[in-house]
Coordinates of C-alpha atoms in Angstrom, one line a residue:
M185 CA 71.2 -129.9 -28.7
I186 CA 68.1 -128.9 -26.8
S187 CA 65.1 -127.8 -28.9
G188 CA 61.7 -126.5 -28.0
K189 CA 59.4 -123.5 -27.6
Y190 CA 61.5 -120.2 -27.0
G191 CA 59.5 -119.2 -23.9
T192 CA 59.7 -122.6 -22.5
L193 CA 63.4 -122.7 -22.9
M194 CA 63.9 -119.3 -21.5
A195 CA 61.8 -120.0 -18.4
T196 CA 63.6 -123.2 -17.7
E197 CA 67.2 -122.3 -18.7
R198 CA 68.6 -122.0 -15.2
I199 CA 67.2 -125.3 -14.1
I200 CA 68.2 -127.2 -17.3
L201 CA 71.8 -125.6 -17.0
N202 CA 72.1 -126.6 -13.3
I203 CA 71.2 -130.1 -13.9
M204 CA 73.3 -130.6 -16.9
Q205 CA 76.2 -128.8 -15.1
R206 CA 75.9 -131.0 -12.1
M207 CA 75.6 -134.1 -14.0
S208 CA 78.3 -133.4 -16.5
G209 CA 80.7 -132.6 -13.5
I210 CA 79.7 -135.9 -11.9
A211 CA 80.1 -138.0 -15.1
T212 CA 83.7 -136.3 -15.6
H213 CA 84.8 -136.8 -12.0
A214 CA 83.6 -140.3 -12.4
A215 CA 85.6 -140.9 -15.7
S216 CA 88.8 -139.6 -14.0
L217 CA 88.5 -142.1 -11.0
A218 CA 87.5 -144.9 -13.1
S219 CA 90.5 -144.6 -15.1
K220 CA 92.8 -144.3 -12.3
V221 CA 91.9 -147.8 -11.0
K222 CA 91.4 -149.6 -14.2
R223 CA 94.6 -151.4 -14.1
Y224 CA 93.6 -153.0 -10.7
S225 CA 90.3 -154.3 -12.1
V226 CA 88.4 -152.3 -9.3
V227 CA 84.9 -150.9 -10.0
V228 CA 84.3 -147.5 -8.4
A229 CA 80.6 -147.1 -7.1
S230 CA 78.8 -144.2 -5.9
T231 CA 77.0 -144.5 -2.4
R232 CA 73.4 -143.5 -1.4
K233 CA 74.7 -140.2 -0.2
T234 CA 73.5 -138.3 -3.1
Y235 CA 71.6 -134.9 -3.8
F236 CA 69.8 -136.1 -6.7
G237 CA 69.4 -139.9 -6.3
P238 CA 68.9 -141.6 -9.6
L239 CA 70.2 -138.6 -11.7
D240 CA 73.5 -138.4 -9.9
K241 CA 73.9 -142.3 -10.2
W242 CA 73.1 -142.2 -13.9
A243 CA 75.7 -139.8 -14.2
C244 CA 78.3 -141.9 -12.3
V245 CA 77.3 -144.9 -14.7
L246 CA 77.9 -142.5 -17.9
G247 CA 81.3 -141.7 -16.4
G248 CA 82.1 -145.3 -16.1
C249 CA 81.5 -146.0 -12.5
A250 CA 78.8 -148.3 -11.0
S251 CA 75.6 -147.0 -9.2
H252 CA 75.9 -149.5 -6.4
R253 CA 72.2 -149.6 -5.5
L254 CA 69.5 -147.2 -5.3
G255 CA 67.6 -148.3 -2.2
L256 CA 66.4 -151.3 -0.2
W257 CA 64.2 -152.5 -3.1
D258 CA 67.2 -153.8 -5.4
A259 CA 69.5 -155.0 -3.0
V260 CA 69.8 -156.1 0.7
L261 CA 71.9 -154.0 3.0
I262 CA 72.9 -155.3 6.4
K263 CA 74.6 -152.6 8.5
D264 CA 76.3 -152.7 11.8
N265 CA 73.1 -151.9 13.7
H266 CA 71.3 -154.7 12.1
L267 CA 74.3 -157.2 13.3
A268 CA 74.1 -155.7 16.7
A269 CA 70.4 -156.3 16.9
G270 CA 71.0 -160.0 15.8
V271 CA 69.0 -160.1 12.6
S272 CA 69.1 -163.3 10.7
L273 CA 71.7 -163.9 8.3
D274 CA 69.8 -166.5 6.3
F275 CA 69.2 -165.1 3.0
S276 CA 68.8 -168.7 1.3
K277 CA 65.2 -167.6 0.0
V278 CA 66.1 -164.3 -1.3
R279 CA 65.3 -164.0 -4.9
N280 CA 64.7 -160.5 -6.1
A281 CA 67.8 -158.8 -4.7
K282 CA 70.6 -158.1 -7.1
F283 CA 73.0 -158.6 -4.4
I284 CA 73.3 -158.9 -0.6
D285 CA 75.8 -156.1 1.0
I286 CA 77.0 -156.7 4.4
E287 CA 79.0 -154.0 6.4
I288 CA 81.7 -155.5 8.4
E289 CA 84.0 -153.1 10.7
H290 CA 86.5 -155.6 11.9
L291 CA 88.0 -159.1 11.5
H292 CA 86.2 -160.6 14.4
Q293 CA 82.9 -159.6 13.2
L294 CA 83.6 -160.8 9.9
G295 CA 84.6 -164.4 11.2
K296 CA 81.1 -164.3 13.1
V297 CA 79.1 -163.2 10.1
L298 CA 80.8 -165.8 7.8
G299 CA 79.8 -168.5 10.3
D300 CA 76.1 -167.3 10.5
L301 CA 75.6 -166.6 6.7
K302 CA 73.4 -168.6 4.4
A303 CA 73.4 -166.8 1.2
G304 CA 71.7 -169.2 -1.3
K305 CA 72.3 -168.0 -4.8
T306 CA 72.4 -164.4 -4.3
K307 CA 75.8 -162.6 -4.5
V308 CA 77.3 -161.4 -1.4
I309 CA 79.5 -158.4 -1.1
F310 CA 81.3 -157.8 2.4
M311 CA 81.6 -153.9 2.8
L312 CA 84.7 -153.2 4.9
D313 CA 83.6 -149.8 6.2
N314 CA 86.1 -147.6 7.8
F315 CA 88.2 -150.9 8.0
D316 CA 91.9 -150.6 9.4
I317 CA 93.8 -150.6 6.4
R318 CA 96.5 -152.9 7.8
K319 CA 93.8 -155.6 8.3
I320 CA 92.2 -155.3 4.7
P321 CA 94.6 -157.7 3.0
D322 CA 93.6 -160.3 5.6
A323 CA 90.0 -159.7 5.2
I324 CA 90.3 -159.7 1.5
R325 CA 91.8 -163.3 1.6
I326 CA 89.1 -164.6 4.0
I327 CA 86.2 -163.1 1.9
K328 CA 87.5 -164.0 -1.6
G329 CA 88.5 -167.5 -0.1
A330 CA 84.9 -168.2 1.0
G331 CA 83.8 -167.1 -2.9
H332 CA 82.4 -163.8 -2.0
H333 CA 83.1 -160.4 -3.3
V334 CA 84.8 -157.3 -1.3
E335 CA 83.7 -153.7 -1.2
L336 CA 85.8 -151.0 0.6
S337 CA 84.1 -147.9 1.9
G338 CA 84.6 -145.1 4.3
G339 CA 87.2 -142.4 4.1
I340 CA 88.3 -143.1 0.7
T341 CA 89.0 -139.9 -1.5
E342 CA 90.5 -139.5 -4.8
K343 CA 93.9 -138.7 -2.9
N344 CA 93.9 -142.2 -1.3
L345 CA 92.0 -144.2 -4.0
L346 CA 95.2 -145.8 -5.5
K347 CA 96.3 -146.9 -2.0
Y348 CA 93.0 -148.9 -1.7
A349 CA 92.8 -150.0 -5.2
K350 CA 96.2 -151.8 -4.9
L351 CA 94.6 -153.9 -2.4
R352 CA 92.4 -155.4 -5.1
P353 CA 89.0 -155.4 -3.7
D354 CA 86.0 -155.9 -6.2
F355 CA 84.5 -152.6 -5.4
I356 CA 85.4 -149.2 -3.8
S357 CA 82.4 -147.1 -2.9
M358 CA 82.8 -143.2 -2.3
S359 CA 80.4 -140.5 -1.5
E360 CA 83.0 -138.2 -2.8
L361 CA 82.1 -139.3 -6.3
T362 CA 78.9 -137.3 -6.2
Q363 CA 79.4 -134.9 -3.4
D364 CA 82.7 -133.4 -4.4
A365 CA 82.3 -133.4 -8.2
S366 CA 82.7 -129.7 -9.7
P367 CA 79.9 -128.9 -11.9
L368 CA 81.2 -128.0 -15.6
D369 CA 80.8 -124.7 -17.0
I370 CA 78.0 -124.9 -19.6
S371 CA 75.8 -122.4 -21.3
M372 CA 72.7 -122.3 -23.5
E373 CA 73.0 -120.2 -26.6
V374 CA 69.9 -119.8 -28.7
T375 CA 70.5 -120.3 -32.4
S376 CA 67.3 -119.5 -34.0
T377 CA 63.8 -118.6 -33.1
P378 CA 60.7 -119.5 -35.1

């Protein structure tokens, strides 16, 4: 229920409905995806590819998925371009990040990164991005054997989600979670006026 001055509600009706429809659609889609992978103990997470950032991510959380991260201020993200540029992987002094997410594209790169990594006490997640699905089981074994977490990302959709969930990563991040959710049909009915 929404309450307020009649004129204000009528002037903002379409904005309110658009936001509620979008967020409800995302939360419903998130709930559906989360329930599909529940038996595999996999957490589905949204990516940063959202139209309405924190609102979209909040809707994901309400639906039972994770928001992953909002930006560089709450977690460290090392992408392929950082690795190619030779950035330091010494994170032993990192204190304020929830986690460090390192994007990996192939097994050779994984071996090199694991050899150079100094994580300290911060949780490390290896994001296997557009990784060859035949090599994912080996990568998961190596990463979890080193005491880290695994995230699968890139090209994962509702149609192939179970195929990836059965590999038992810790997380699966999907841009589809927010980009492809259909808005729910919600209307506003005035019940009384002052």
